[in-house]
Short mmCIF file of C-alpha atoms in Angstrom, two decimals:
data_model
loop_
_atom_site.label_atom_id
_atom_site.label_comp_id
_atom_site.label_asym_id
_atom_site.label_seq_id
_atom_site.Cartn_x
_atom_site.Cartn_y
_atom_site.Cartn_z
CA MET R 188 14.84 12.86 18.85
CA THR R 189 13.54 9.47 17.99
CA ALA R 190 15.78 6.41 18.16
CA PRO R 191 16.87 4.81 14.86
CA VAL R 192 15.30 1.31 13.84
CA ARG R 193 17.73 -1.17 14.97
CA VAL R 194 18.31 -3.68 12.21
CA LEU R 195 19.90 -7.14 11.84
CA VAL R 196 20.82 -8.24 8.54
CA CYS R 197 21.05 -12.12 7.97
CA ASP R 198 21.94 -13.44 4.54
CA ASP R 199 24.52 -16.22 3.63
CA GLN R 200 25.67 -14.28 0.63
CA ALA R 201 28.35 -11.84 1.83
CA LEU R 202 27.95 -9.42 -1.12
CA ILE R 203 24.06 -9.17 -0.34
CA ARG R 204 24.61 -8.68 3.25
CA THR R 205 27.08 -5.88 2.58
CA GLY R 206 24.75 -4.14 0.03
CA PHE R 207 21.64 -4.40 2.30
CA SER R 208 23.86 -3.00 5.28
CA THR R 209 25.15 -0.11 3.30
CA ILE R 210 21.76 1.09 2.07
CA ILE R 211 20.25 0.70 5.63
CA ASP R 212 22.92 2.43 7.55
CA ALA R 213 22.91 5.35 4.91
CA GLN R 214 19.49 6.17 6.52
CA PRO R 215 19.26 8.48 9.48
CA ASP R 216 16.22 6.70 10.88
CA LEU R 217 17.80 3.24 10.57
CA GLU R 218 21.02 1.36 11.87
CA VAL R 219 22.48 -1.72 11.43
CA VAL R 220 23.44 -3.51 14.68
CA GLY R 221 24.55 -6.92 13.19
CA GLU R 222 25.20 -9.15 10.36
CA CYS R 223 25.32 -13.14 10.15
CA GLY R 224 25.10 -15.74 7.64
CA ASP R 225 22.86 -18.39 8.82
CA GLY R 226 19.62 -18.61 10.95
CA ARG R 227 21.39 -20.02 13.83
CA ALA R 228 23.60 -17.13 14.11
CA ALA R 229 20.52 -14.97 13.43
CA ILE R 230 18.88 -16.24 16.74
CA GLU R 231 22.11 -16.21 18.71
CA LEU R 232 22.75 -12.47 17.63
CA THR R 233 19.18 -11.34 18.15
CA ARG R 234 19.64 -12.29 21.88
CA GLN R 235 22.76 -10.49 22.01
CA VAL R 236 21.98 -7.12 20.17
CA ASN R 237 18.11 -6.90 20.64
CA PRO R 238 17.23 -5.69 17.11
CA ASP R 239 13.65 -4.04 16.12
CA ILE R 240 13.75 -6.10 12.93
CA VAL R 241 15.69 -8.98 11.16
CA VAL R 242 15.97 -8.77 7.65
CA MET R 243 16.12 -12.70 6.69
CA ASP R 244 17.16 -14.87 3.95
CA VAL R 245 15.24 -18.03 3.23
CA ARG R 246 17.71 -20.64 1.92
CA MET R 247 20.91 -20.61 4.20
CA PRO R 248 23.31 -23.14 5.65
CA VAL R 249 23.05 -24.40 9.27
CA LEU R 250 19.47 -23.31 9.76
CA ASP R 251 17.13 -21.84 7.11
CA GLY R 252 15.40 -18.56 7.34
CA ILE R 253 12.17 -20.11 7.68
CA GLU R 254 12.78 -22.22 10.92
CA ALA R 255 14.83 -19.25 12.21
CA THR R 256 11.84 -17.03 11.58
CA ARG R 257 9.57 -19.54 13.50
CA ARG R 258 11.88 -19.19 16.66
CA LEU R 259 12.38 -15.45 16.53
CA ALA R 260 8.48 -14.67 15.66
CA GLY R 261 6.64 -17.65 15.85
CA ALA R 262 3.79 -18.76 17.96
CA GLY R 263 4.65 -19.27 21.56
CA VAL R 264 7.58 -16.68 21.31
CA THR R 265 7.43 -14.81 24.25
CA GLN R 266 9.22 -11.99 22.83
CA PRO R 267 9.02 -12.01 19.23
CA VAL R 268 10.84 -9.91 16.84
CA LYS R 269 9.69 -8.59 13.51
CA VAL R 270 11.05 -10.52 10.77
CA LEU R 271 11.02 -9.10 7.12
CA VAL R 272 11.97 -12.22 4.76
CA VAL R 273 13.67 -11.74 1.47
CA THR R 274 13.23 -14.27 -1.32
CA THR R 275 14.18 -14.62 -5.08
CA PHE R 276 11.67 -15.32 -7.66
CA ASN R 277 12.38 -18.93 -7.85
CA LEU R 278 11.94 -19.33 -4.13
CA ASP R 279 8.43 -18.08 -3.84
CA GLU R 280 7.14 -21.32 -3.13
CA TYR R 281 8.43 -20.58 0.50
CA VAL R 282 6.47 -17.43 1.11
CA TYR R 283 3.39 -19.09 2.85
CA LYS R 284 5.81 -21.02 5.12
CA ALA R 285 7.64 -17.91 5.99
CA LEU R 286 4.26 -16.03 6.60
CA ARG R 287 3.09 -19.14 8.92
CA ALA R 288 6.19 -19.12 10.79
CA GLY R 289 5.72 -15.49 11.72
CA ALA R 290 7.25 -13.10 9.40
CA SER R 291 5.54 -9.77 9.22
CA GLY R 292 6.18 -9.92 5.41
CA PHE R 293 8.62 -10.31 2.59
CA LEU R 294 10.51 -8.68 -0.18
CA LEU R 295 11.95 -10.20 -3.57
CA LYS R 296 16.02 -9.88 -3.53
CA ASP R 297 16.03 -8.03 -6.54
CA ALA R 298 13.68 -5.13 -5.30
CA PRO R 299 15.23 -1.70 -5.79
CA PRO R 300 16.78 -0.09 -2.52
CA GLN R 301 13.91 2.28 -1.79
CA GLN R 302 11.56 -0.53 -1.68
CA LEU R 303 13.89 -2.50 0.86
CA LEU R 304 14.00 0.56 2.98
CA HIS R 305 10.08 1.29 2.80
CA GLY R 306 9.75 -2.45 3.67
CA ILE R 307 12.10 -2.36 6.92
CA ARG R 308 10.23 0.97 8.01
CA THR R 309 6.64 -0.55 7.34
CA VAL R 310 7.26 -3.74 9.35
CA ALA R 311 9.08 -1.92 12.18
CA SER R 312 5.86 0.29 12.55
CA GLY R 313 3.96 -2.98 12.99
CA ALA R 314 2.26 -3.06 9.78
CA ALA R 315 2.28 -5.82 7.44
CA LEU R 316 4.16 -5.51 3.99
CA LEU R 317 2.19 -7.33 1.62
CA ALA R 318 0.63 -5.33 -1.38
CA PRO R 319 -2.89 -6.48 -2.33
CA GLU R 320 -1.79 -8.00 -5.50
CA VAL R 321 1.14 -9.75 -4.02
CA THR R 322 -1.06 -11.38 -1.51
CA ARG R 323 -3.32 -12.68 -4.84
CA GLN R 324 -0.15 -13.81 -6.43
CA LEU R 325 1.56 -15.64 -3.93
CA VAL R 326 -0.63 -16.59 -1.28
CA GLY R 327 -3.57 -17.23 -3.38
CA ARG R 328 -1.23 -19.17 -5.58
CA TYR R 329 -0.80 -21.99 -2.85
CA ALA R 330 -4.01 -22.02 -1.49
CA ALA R 331 -4.63 -25.15 -2.96
CA ARG R 332 -2.06 -27.05 -0.86
CA ILE R 333 -3.12 -25.46 2.19
CA ARG R 334 -4.68 -27.96 4.64
CA PRO R 335 -7.58 -25.90 6.71
CA ALA R 336 -6.98 -26.11 10.23
CA GLU R 337 -9.74 -27.25 12.70
CA SER R 338 -11.45 -24.77 14.66
CA THR R 339 -11.02 -24.71 18.40
CA PRO R 340 -13.94 -24.84 20.82
CA ASP R 341 -12.55 -21.53 22.73
CA GLU R 342 -11.52 -19.69 19.42
CA PRO R 343 -13.71 -16.26 19.24
CA ALA R 344 -16.36 -16.09 16.81
CA LEU R 345 -16.54 -13.07 14.23
CA THR R 346 -19.47 -11.52 13.08
CA PRO R 347 -20.82 -12.17 9.74
CA ARG R 348 -19.70 -8.52 8.80
CA GLU R 349 -16.10 -9.48 10.10
CA LEU R 350 -16.12 -12.71 8.34
CA GLU R 351 -16.99 -10.73 5.13
CA VAL R 352 -14.26 -8.15 5.64
CA LEU R 353 -11.63 -10.84 6.76
CA ARG R 354 -12.54 -12.81 3.20
CA LEU R 355 -12.04 -9.74 1.36
CA ILE R 356 -8.61 -9.06 3.20
CA ALA R 357 -7.48 -12.41 2.10
CA ASP R 358 -8.48 -11.73 -1.52
CA GLY R 359 -5.86 -8.85 -1.36
CA LEU R 360 -8.27 -6.16 -1.41
CA SER R 361 -6.96 -2.86 0.13
CA ASN R 362 -8.90 -0.76 2.70
CA SER R 363 -10.19 1.59 0.04
CA GLU R 364 -11.43 -1.59 -2.15
CA ILE R 365 -13.03 -3.22 0.69
CA ALA R 366 -14.95 0.08 1.55
CA ALA R 367 -16.11 0.28 -1.99
CA SER R 368 -17.03 -3.47 -2.10
CA LEU R 369 -18.98 -3.15 1.08
CA VAL R 370 -20.09 0.69 0.57
CA ILE R 371 -18.78 1.87 4.08
CA SER R 372 -16.07 4.44 4.81
CA GLN R 373 -12.37 3.48 5.15
CA GLU R 374 -12.56 4.42 8.72
CA THR R 375 -15.11 1.77 9.09
CA VAL R 376 -13.02 -0.61 7.65
CA LYS R 377 -10.11 0.04 9.45
CA THR R 378 -12.10 -0.58 12.85
CA TYR R 379 -13.40 -4.01 11.26
CA VAL R 380 -9.93 -5.00 10.55
CA SER R 381 -8.58 -3.59 14.31
CA ARG R 382 -11.46 -5.74 15.90
CA ILE R 383 -10.73 -8.96 13.64
CA LEU R 384 -7.12 -8.76 14.57
CA THR R 385 -7.77 -8.10 18.16
CA LYS R 386 -10.50 -11.08 18.33
CA LEU R 387 -8.38 -13.56 16.64
CA ASP R 388 -5.15 -12.51 18.72
CA LEU R 389 -3.33 -11.46 14.98
CA ARG R 390 -0.27 -9.35 14.59
CA ASP R 391 -1.24 -8.00 11.42
CA ARG R 392 -3.07 -8.28 8.13
CA VAL R 393 -0.53 -10.91 6.95
CA GLN R 394 -1.43 -13.18 9.67
CA ALA R 395 -5.11 -12.53 8.95
CA VAL R 396 -4.69 -13.71 5.28
CA VAL R 397 -2.86 -16.71 6.53
CA TYR R 398 -5.73 -17.46 9.07
CA ALA R 399 -8.37 -17.09 6.45
CA TYR R 400 -6.62 -19.64 4.30
CA ARG R 401 -5.81 -22.23 7.03
CA ARG R 402 -9.63 -21.80 8.32
CA GLY R 403 -10.78 -22.39 4.60
CA LEU R 404 -12.36 -19.10 4.65
CA VAL R 405 -11.12 -18.42 0.84
CA THR R 406 -11.04 -21.05 -1.94
#
């Protein structure tokens, strides 16, 4: 029998923490192993209970969710933990910052319970939780503010086709849409996506989107 996914819930609002935990604990394949109300506590508790995934609020006292995410899942972290960031509509300006900090995805706080559960399972499985339309609306909305990063000499080069696929990922296209656009099979698209992630040492499609915007591949 597969062990349940271990979840740490971090939110400064007790009612939301309790609500999330109740929903999660009711699932046979999920288990809440801790709750906390600020980013610093999330970091400390993560070290103690070793969760598979942290459900992280953004705006919190002591240490905000973005900085906590960076310390738990950002570049240079030797044993990164998967982070699912939750936000409200009026905080969507933080989404890009959260993704750059290392989050594997995000949800809106008023999402129905089934979306929360789907999000946790998706991120825990190693996939990214960014629907194509959300990628377009949120990441694309702030693309104009993103200052492209300089390429490094030792950065692996992508083939023209891989660059084409990467741009389409960043445009928010799903694998089936990319396949239709390039007139190739979905399996071929999956192969290209896997190759891109491996070459660039990226964890998932979310990081691929961020990489494309940071490199100025999408305008």
